[in-house]
Amino acid sequence: MEKERYKAMKNIRNYGMVTGRLTADPDVRINADGSRKVRFTVAVQNSYADKDGKRGSQFLPLEAFISADRSGDGAYGCINGGDLVSCSYTVNNNNYTDRHGQKVYGLVLLVSEIALLETKASKAARRARANSNTSAA
């Protein structure tokens, strides 16, 4: 019982949380074993303003993994570009040797949990406003 409790705890030294809007629909790729990799980018407003008082944004690429034994895409099948989400993630190394023998170093923000922060009604209202703005132009 004690081991299970510690297994469920997050490593606070390698943990982050981000809240923002998806820049586009998630990209779901099916692997050879039936598992799926989901990639998406979240736009996050900076917590500070520049000298003109404007807040910039950061665009964070995130990845999620869905094992082959799970049916459907879970929450990732319910989100679209523009949706407000909150994701907790861990930072993982993505180092490999390319086909020319060169070592490539990279980092991946691997999603461990995702929360959808909009109701269906607010999501529909936001889309209706966006559609009316584009048709009026």
mmCIF file with all atom_site columns, C-alpha atoms in Angstrom:
data_model
loop_
_atom_site.group_PDB
_atom_site.id
_atom_site.type_symbol
_atom_site.label_atom_id
_atom_site.label_alt_id
_atom_site.label_comp_id
_atom_site.label_asym_id
_atom_site.label_entity_id
_atom_site.label_seq_id
_atom_site.pdbx_PDB_ins_code
_atom_site.Cartn_x
_atom_site.Cartn_y
_atom_site.Cartn_z
_atom_site.occupancy
_atom_site.B_iso_or_equiv
_atom_site.pdbx_formal_charge
_atom_site.auth_seq_id
_atom_site.auth_comp_id
_atom_site.auth_asym_id
_atom_site.auth_atom_id
_atom_site.pdbx_PDB_model_num
ATOM 1   C CA . MET A 1 1   ? 0.000   0.000  0.000   1.00 0.00 ? 1   MET A CA 1
ATOM 2   C CA . GLU A 1 2   ? 2.792   2.424  0.907   1.00 0.00 ? 2   GLU A CA 1
ATOM 3   C CA . LYS A 1 3   ? 4.644   1.731  -2.370  1.00 0.00 ? 3   LYS A CA 1
ATOM 4   C CA . GLU A 1 4   ? 1.489   2.425  -4.407  1.00 0.00 ? 4   GLU A CA 1
ATOM 5   C CA . ARG A 1 5   ? 1.110   5.818  -2.758  1.00 0.00 ? 5   ARG A CA 1
ATOM 6   C CA . TYR A 1 6   ? 4.636   6.839  -3.692  1.00 0.00 ? 6   TYR A CA 1
ATOM 7   C CA . LYS A 1 7   ? 4.264   5.461  -7.212  1.00 0.00 ? 7   LYS A CA 1
ATOM 8   C CA . ALA A 1 8   ? 1.326   7.825  -7.848  1.00 0.00 ? 8   ALA A CA 1
ATOM 9   C CA . MET A 1 9   ? 3.225   10.899 -6.636  1.00 0.00 ? 9   MET A CA 1
ATOM 10  C CA . LYS A 1 10  ? 4.718   13.275 -9.185  1.00 0.00 ? 10  LYS A CA 1
ATOM 11  C CA . ASN A 1 11  ? 8.411   14.041 -9.316  1.00 0.00 ? 11  ASN A CA 1
ATOM 12  C CA . ILE A 1 12  ? 8.305   17.723 -8.370  1.00 0.00 ? 12  ILE A CA 1
ATOM 13  C CA . ARG A 1 13  ? 11.787  18.229 -9.783  1.00 0.00 ? 13  ARG A CA 1
ATOM 14  C CA . ASN A 1 14  ? 10.599  17.289 -13.267 1.00 0.00 ? 14  ASN A CA 1
ATOM 15  C CA . TYR A 1 15  ? 7.048   18.573 -13.449 1.00 0.00 ? 15  TYR A CA 1
ATOM 16  C CA . GLY A 1 16  ? 5.338   21.523 -15.048 1.00 0.00 ? 16  GLY A CA 1
ATOM 17  C CA . MET A 1 17  ? 1.872   22.839 -15.666 1.00 0.00 ? 17  MET A CA 1
ATOM 18  C CA . VAL A 1 18  ? 0.631   25.019 -18.476 1.00 0.00 ? 18  VAL A CA 1
ATOM 19  C CA . THR A 1 19  ? -2.731  26.662 -19.156 1.00 0.00 ? 19  THR A CA 1
ATOM 20  C CA . GLY A 1 20  ? -3.534  28.144 -22.530 1.00 0.00 ? 20  GLY A CA 1
ATOM 21  C CA . ARG A 1 21  ? -5.293  27.710 -25.857 1.00 0.00 ? 21  ARG A CA 1
ATOM 22  C CA . LEU A 1 22  ? -4.535  25.148 -28.535 1.00 0.00 ? 22  LEU A CA 1
ATOM 23  C CA . THR A 1 23  ? -3.113  26.754 -31.657 1.00 0.00 ? 23  THR A CA 1
ATOM 24  C CA . ALA A 1 24  ? -4.584  24.043 -33.927 1.00 0.00 ? 24  ALA A CA 1
ATOM 25  C CA . ASP A 1 25  ? -6.358  20.692 -33.782 1.00 0.00 ? 25  ASP A CA 1
ATOM 26  C CA . PRO A 1 26  ? -4.218  17.934 -32.221 1.00 0.00 ? 26  PRO A CA 1
ATOM 27  C CA . ASP A 1 27  ? -2.205  15.740 -34.590 1.00 0.00 ? 27  ASP A CA 1
ATOM 28  C CA . VAL A 1 28  ? -2.825  12.062 -33.765 1.00 0.00 ? 28  VAL A CA 1
ATOM 29  C CA . ARG A 1 29  ? -0.361  9.534  -35.224 1.00 0.00 ? 29  ARG A CA 1
ATOM 30  C CA . ILE A 1 30  ? -0.886  5.786  -34.991 1.00 0.00 ? 30  ILE A CA 1
ATOM 31  C CA . ASN A 1 31  ? 2.226   3.722  -34.227 1.00 0.00 ? 31  ASN A CA 1
ATOM 32  C CA . ALA A 1 32  ? 2.917   0.248  -35.624 1.00 0.00 ? 32  ALA A CA 1
ATOM 33  C CA . ASP A 1 33  ? 1.884   -1.385 -32.312 1.00 0.00 ? 33  ASP A CA 1
ATOM 34  C CA . GLY A 1 34  ? -1.487  0.413  -32.273 1.00 0.00 ? 34  GLY A CA 1
ATOM 35  C CA . SER A 1 35  ? -0.489  3.008  -29.692 1.00 0.00 ? 35  SER A CA 1
ATOM 36  C CA . ARG A 1 36  ? -0.973  6.655  -30.575 1.00 0.00 ? 36  ARG A CA 1
ATOM 37  C CA . LYS A 1 37  ? 1.145   9.784  -30.244 1.00 0.00 ? 37  LYS A CA 1
ATOM 38  C CA . VAL A 1 38  ? -0.735  13.058 -29.938 1.00 0.00 ? 38  VAL A CA 1
ATOM 39  C CA . ARG A 1 39  ? 1.033   16.337 -30.666 1.00 0.00 ? 39  ARG A CA 1
ATOM 40  C CA . PHE A 1 40  ? -0.346  19.816 -30.101 1.00 0.00 ? 40  PHE A CA 1
ATOM 41  C CA . THR A 1 41  ? 0.831   23.318 -29.273 1.00 0.00 ? 41  THR A CA 1
ATOM 42  C CA . VAL A 1 42  ? -0.531  25.472 -26.468 1.00 0.00 ? 42  VAL A CA 1
ATOM 43  C CA . ALA A 1 43  ? -0.253  29.273 -26.596 1.00 0.00 ? 43  ALA A CA 1
ATOM 44  C CA . VAL A 1 44  ? 0.428   30.660 -23.123 1.00 0.00 ? 44  VAL A CA 1
ATOM 45  C CA . GLN A 1 45  ? 0.319   34.339 -22.179 1.00 0.00 ? 45  GLN A CA 1
ATOM 46  C CA . ASN A 1 46  ? 3.443   35.617 -20.426 1.00 0.00 ? 46  ASN A CA 1
ATOM 47  C CA . SER A 1 47  ? 3.104   36.595 -16.774 1.00 0.00 ? 47  SER A CA 1
ATOM 48  C CA . TYR A 1 48  ? 4.984   39.849 -17.417 1.00 0.00 ? 48  TYR A CA 1
ATOM 49  C CA . ALA A 1 49  ? 4.434   42.846 -19.680 1.00 0.00 ? 49  ALA A CA 1
ATOM 50  C CA . ASP A 1 50  ? 6.986   44.584 -21.888 1.00 0.00 ? 50  ASP A CA 1
ATOM 51  C CA . LYS A 1 51  ? 7.825   48.295 -21.646 1.00 0.00 ? 51  LYS A CA 1
ATOM 52  C CA . ASP A 1 52  ? 4.710   49.123 -23.708 1.00 0.00 ? 52  ASP A CA 1
ATOM 53  C CA . GLY A 1 53  ? 2.484   47.168 -21.328 1.00 0.00 ? 53  GLY A CA 1
ATOM 54  C CA . LYS A 1 54  ? 1.858   44.321 -23.774 1.00 0.00 ? 54  LYS A CA 1
ATOM 55  C CA . ARG A 1 55  ? 2.025   40.687 -22.803 1.00 0.00 ? 55  ARG A CA 1
ATOM 56  C CA . GLY A 1 56  ? 3.644   38.342 -25.254 1.00 0.00 ? 56  GLY A CA 1
ATOM 57  C CA . SER A 1 57  ? 2.956   34.645 -25.610 1.00 0.00 ? 57  SER A CA 1
ATOM 58  C CA . GLN A 1 58  ? 4.942   31.452 -25.518 1.00 0.00 ? 58  GLN A CA 1
ATOM 59  C CA . PHE A 1 59  ? 4.044   28.538 -27.793 1.00 0.00 ? 59  PHE A CA 1
ATOM 60  C CA . LEU A 1 60  ? 4.756   25.220 -26.103 1.00 0.00 ? 60  LEU A CA 1
ATOM 61  C CA . PRO A 1 61  ? 4.776   22.006 -28.144 1.00 0.00 ? 61  PRO A CA 1
ATOM 62  C CA . LEU A 1 62  ? 3.385   19.113 -26.109 1.00 0.00 ? 62  LEU A CA 1
ATOM 63  C CA . GLU A 1 63  ? 3.132   15.377 -26.738 1.00 0.00 ? 63  GLU A CA 1
ATOM 64  C CA . ALA A 1 64  ? 0.899   12.726 -25.227 1.00 0.00 ? 64  ALA A CA 1
ATOM 65  C CA . PHE A 1 65  ? 0.974   8.963  -25.514 1.00 0.00 ? 65  PHE A CA 1
ATOM 66  C CA . ILE A 1 66  ? -2.077  6.708  -25.670 1.00 0.00 ? 66  ILE A CA 1
ATOM 67  C CA . SER A 1 67  ? -1.320  3.022  -25.169 1.00 0.00 ? 67  SER A CA 1
ATOM 68  C CA . ALA A 1 68  ? -2.550  0.417  -27.639 1.00 0.00 ? 68  ALA A CA 1
ATOM 69  C CA . ASP A 1 69  ? -4.839  -1.227 -25.063 1.00 0.00 ? 69  ASP A CA 1
ATOM 70  C CA . ARG A 1 70  ? -6.995  1.926  -24.774 1.00 0.00 ? 70  ARG A CA 1
ATOM 71  C CA . SER A 1 71  ? -9.799  2.439  -27.232 1.00 0.00 ? 71  SER A CA 1
ATOM 72  C CA . GLY A 1 72  ? -10.435 5.896  -28.658 1.00 0.00 ? 72  GLY A CA 1
ATOM 73  C CA . ASP A 1 73  ? -8.407  9.048  -28.206 1.00 0.00 ? 73  ASP A CA 1
ATOM 74  C CA . GLY A 1 74  ? -9.850  10.024 -24.818 1.00 0.00 ? 74  GLY A CA 1
ATOM 75  C CA . ALA A 1 75  ? -9.822  13.747 -24.062 1.00 0.00 ? 75  ALA A CA 1
ATOM 76  C CA . TYR A 1 76  ? -7.581  14.362 -27.077 1.00 0.00 ? 76  TYR A CA 1
ATOM 77  C CA . GLY A 1 77  ? -10.486 13.422 -29.357 1.00 0.00 ? 77  GLY A CA 1
ATOM 78  C CA . CYS A 1 78  ? -12.601 16.185 -27.760 1.00 0.00 ? 78  CYS A CA 1
ATOM 79  C CA . ILE A 1 79  ? -10.246 19.150 -28.178 1.00 0.00 ? 79  ILE A CA 1
ATOM 80  C CA . ASN A 1 80  ? -9.790  21.476 -31.121 1.00 0.00 ? 80  ASN A CA 1
ATOM 81  C CA . GLY A 1 81  ? -7.802  24.550 -32.017 1.00 0.00 ? 81  GLY A CA 1
ATOM 82  C CA . GLY A 1 82  ? -8.735  27.504 -29.791 1.00 0.00 ? 82  GLY A CA 1
ATOM 83  C CA . ASP A 1 83  ? -9.854  25.361 -26.843 1.00 0.00 ? 83  ASP A CA 1
ATOM 84  C CA . LEU A 1 84  ? -8.692  26.342 -23.367 1.00 0.00 ? 84  LEU A CA 1
ATOM 85  C CA . VAL A 1 85  ? -6.824  23.497 -21.642 1.00 0.00 ? 85  VAL A CA 1
ATOM 86  C CA . SER A 1 86  ? -4.570  22.922 -18.680 1.00 0.00 ? 86  SER A CA 1
ATOM 87  C CA . CYS A 1 87  ? -1.849  20.275 -18.984 1.00 0.00 ? 87  CYS A CA 1
ATOM 88  C CA . SER A 1 88  ? 0.596   18.849 -16.505 1.00 0.00 ? 88  SER A CA 1
ATOM 89  C CA . TYR A 1 89  ? 3.751   17.463 -18.065 1.00 0.00 ? 89  TYR A CA 1
ATOM 90  C CA . THR A 1 90  ? 7.192   16.052 -17.477 1.00 0.00 ? 90  THR A CA 1
ATOM 91  C CA . VAL A 1 91  ? 10.297  16.998 -19.442 1.00 0.00 ? 91  VAL A CA 1
ATOM 92  C CA . ASN A 1 92  ? 11.887  14.027 -21.218 1.00 0.00 ? 92  ASN A CA 1
ATOM 93  C CA . ASN A 1 93  ? 15.069  13.745 -23.272 1.00 0.00 ? 93  ASN A CA 1
ATOM 94  C CA . ASN A 1 94  ? 14.523  12.996 -26.939 1.00 0.00 ? 94  ASN A CA 1
ATOM 95  C CA . ASN A 1 95  ? 18.122  12.236 -27.923 1.00 0.00 ? 95  ASN A CA 1
ATOM 96  C CA . TYR A 1 96  ? 18.926  10.040 -30.914 1.00 0.00 ? 96  TYR A CA 1
ATOM 97  C CA . THR A 1 97  ? 21.502  9.421  -33.623 1.00 0.00 ? 97  THR A CA 1
ATOM 98  C CA . ASP A 1 98  ? 20.349  10.423 -37.093 1.00 0.00 ? 98  ASP A CA 1
ATOM 99  C CA . ARG A 1 99  ? 20.987  8.433  -40.273 1.00 0.00 ? 99  ARG A CA 1
ATOM 100 C CA . HIS A 1 100 ? 24.270  10.324 -40.835 1.00 0.00 ? 100 HIS A CA 1
ATOM 101 C CA . GLY A 1 101 ? 25.597  9.234  -37.437 1.00 0.00 ? 101 GLY A CA 1
ATOM 102 C CA . GLN A 1 102 ? 25.165  12.675 -35.851 1.00 0.00 ? 102 GLN A CA 1
ATOM 103 C CA . LYS A 1 103 ? 23.893  12.872 -32.295 1.00 0.00 ? 103 LYS A CA 1
ATOM 104 C CA . VAL A 1 104 ? 20.694  14.974 -32.064 1.00 0.00 ? 104 VAL A CA 1
ATOM 105 C CA . TYR A 1 105 ? 19.598  16.384 -28.714 1.00 0.00 ? 105 TYR A CA 1
ATOM 106 C CA . GLY A 1 106 ? 16.063  17.444 -27.925 1.00 0.00 ? 106 GLY A CA 1
ATOM 107 C CA . LEU A 1 107 ? 13.465  17.761 -25.207 1.00 0.00 ? 107 LEU A CA 1
ATOM 108 C CA . VAL A 1 108 ? 9.841   16.666 -25.169 1.00 0.00 ? 108 VAL A CA 1
ATOM 109 C CA . LEU A 1 109 ? 7.116   18.001 -22.886 1.00 0.00 ? 109 LEU A CA 1
ATOM 110 C CA . LEU A 1 110 ? 5.187   14.781 -22.247 1.00 0.00 ? 110 LEU A CA 1
ATOM 111 C CA . VAL A 1 111 ? 1.625   15.333 -21.021 1.00 0.00 ? 111 VAL A CA 1
ATOM 112 C CA . SER A 1 112 ? 0.630   13.306 -17.973 1.00 0.00 ? 112 SER A CA 1
ATOM 113 C CA . GLU A 1 113 ? -2.799  14.921 -17.428 1.00 0.00 ? 113 GLU A CA 1
ATOM 114 C CA . ILE A 1 114 ? -5.055  17.236 -19.407 1.00 0.00 ? 114 ILE A CA 1
ATOM 115 C CA . ALA A 1 115 ? -8.073  19.214 -18.226 1.00 0.00 ? 115 ALA A CA 1
ATOM 116 C CA . LEU A 1 116 ? -10.627 20.762 -20.557 1.00 0.00 ? 116 LEU A CA 1
ATOM 117 C CA . LEU A 1 117 ? -11.456 24.194 -19.134 1.00 0.00 ? 117 LEU A CA 1
ATOM 118 C CA . GLU A 1 118 ? -14.420 25.204 -21.298 1.00 0.00 ? 118 GLU A CA 1
ATOM 119 C CA . THR A 1 119 ? -17.976 23.985 -21.230 1.00 0.00 ? 119 THR A CA 1
ATOM 120 C CA . LYS A 1 120 ? -19.580 22.803 -24.460 1.00 0.00 ? 120 LYS A CA 1
ATOM 121 C CA . ALA A 1 121 ? -21.810 25.901 -24.389 1.00 0.00 ? 121 ALA A CA 1
ATOM 122 C CA . SER A 1 122 ? -18.909 28.376 -24.055 1.00 0.00 ? 122 SER A CA 1
ATOM 123 C CA . LYS A 1 123 ? -16.961 26.510 -26.745 1.00 0.00 ? 123 LYS A CA 1
ATOM 124 C CA . ALA A 1 124 ? -19.951 26.689 -29.118 1.00 0.00 ? 124 ALA A CA 1
ATOM 125 C CA . ALA A 1 125 ? -20.455 30.401 -28.374 1.00 0.00 ? 125 ALA A CA 1
ATOM 126 C CA . ARG A 1 126 ? -16.762 31.135 -29.067 1.00 0.00 ? 126 ARG A CA 1
ATOM 127 C CA . ARG A 1 127 ? -16.958 29.286 -32.381 1.00 0.00 ? 127 ARG A CA 1
ATOM 128 C CA . ALA A 1 128 ? -20.172 31.093 -33.348 1.00 0.00 ? 128 ALA A CA 1
ATOM 129 C CA . ARG A 1 129 ? -18.486 34.457 -32.656 1.00 0.00 ? 129 ARG A CA 1
ATOM 130 C CA . ALA A 1 130 ? -15.455 33.426 -34.725 1.00 0.00 ? 130 ALA A CA 1
ATOM 131 C CA . ASN A 1 131 ? -17.694 32.319 -37.610 1.00 0.00 ? 131 ASN A CA 1
ATOM 132 C CA . SER A 1 132 ? -19.686 35.560 -37.533 1.00 0.00 ? 132 SER A CA 1
ATOM 133 C CA . ASN A 1 133 ? -16.448 37.600 -37.528 1.00 0.00 ? 133 ASN A CA 1
ATOM 134 C CA . THR A 1 134 ? -15.074 35.764 -40.562 1.00 0.00 ? 134 THR A CA 1
ATOM 135 C CA . SER A 1 135 ? -18.340 35.967 -42.513 1.00 0.00 ? 135 SER A CA 1
ATOM 136 C CA . ALA A 1 136 ? -18.661 39.713 -41.765 1.00 0.00 ? 136 ALA A CA 1
ATOM 137 C CA . ALA A 1 137 ? -15.187 40.450 -43.161 1.00 0.00 ? 137 ALA A CA 1
#
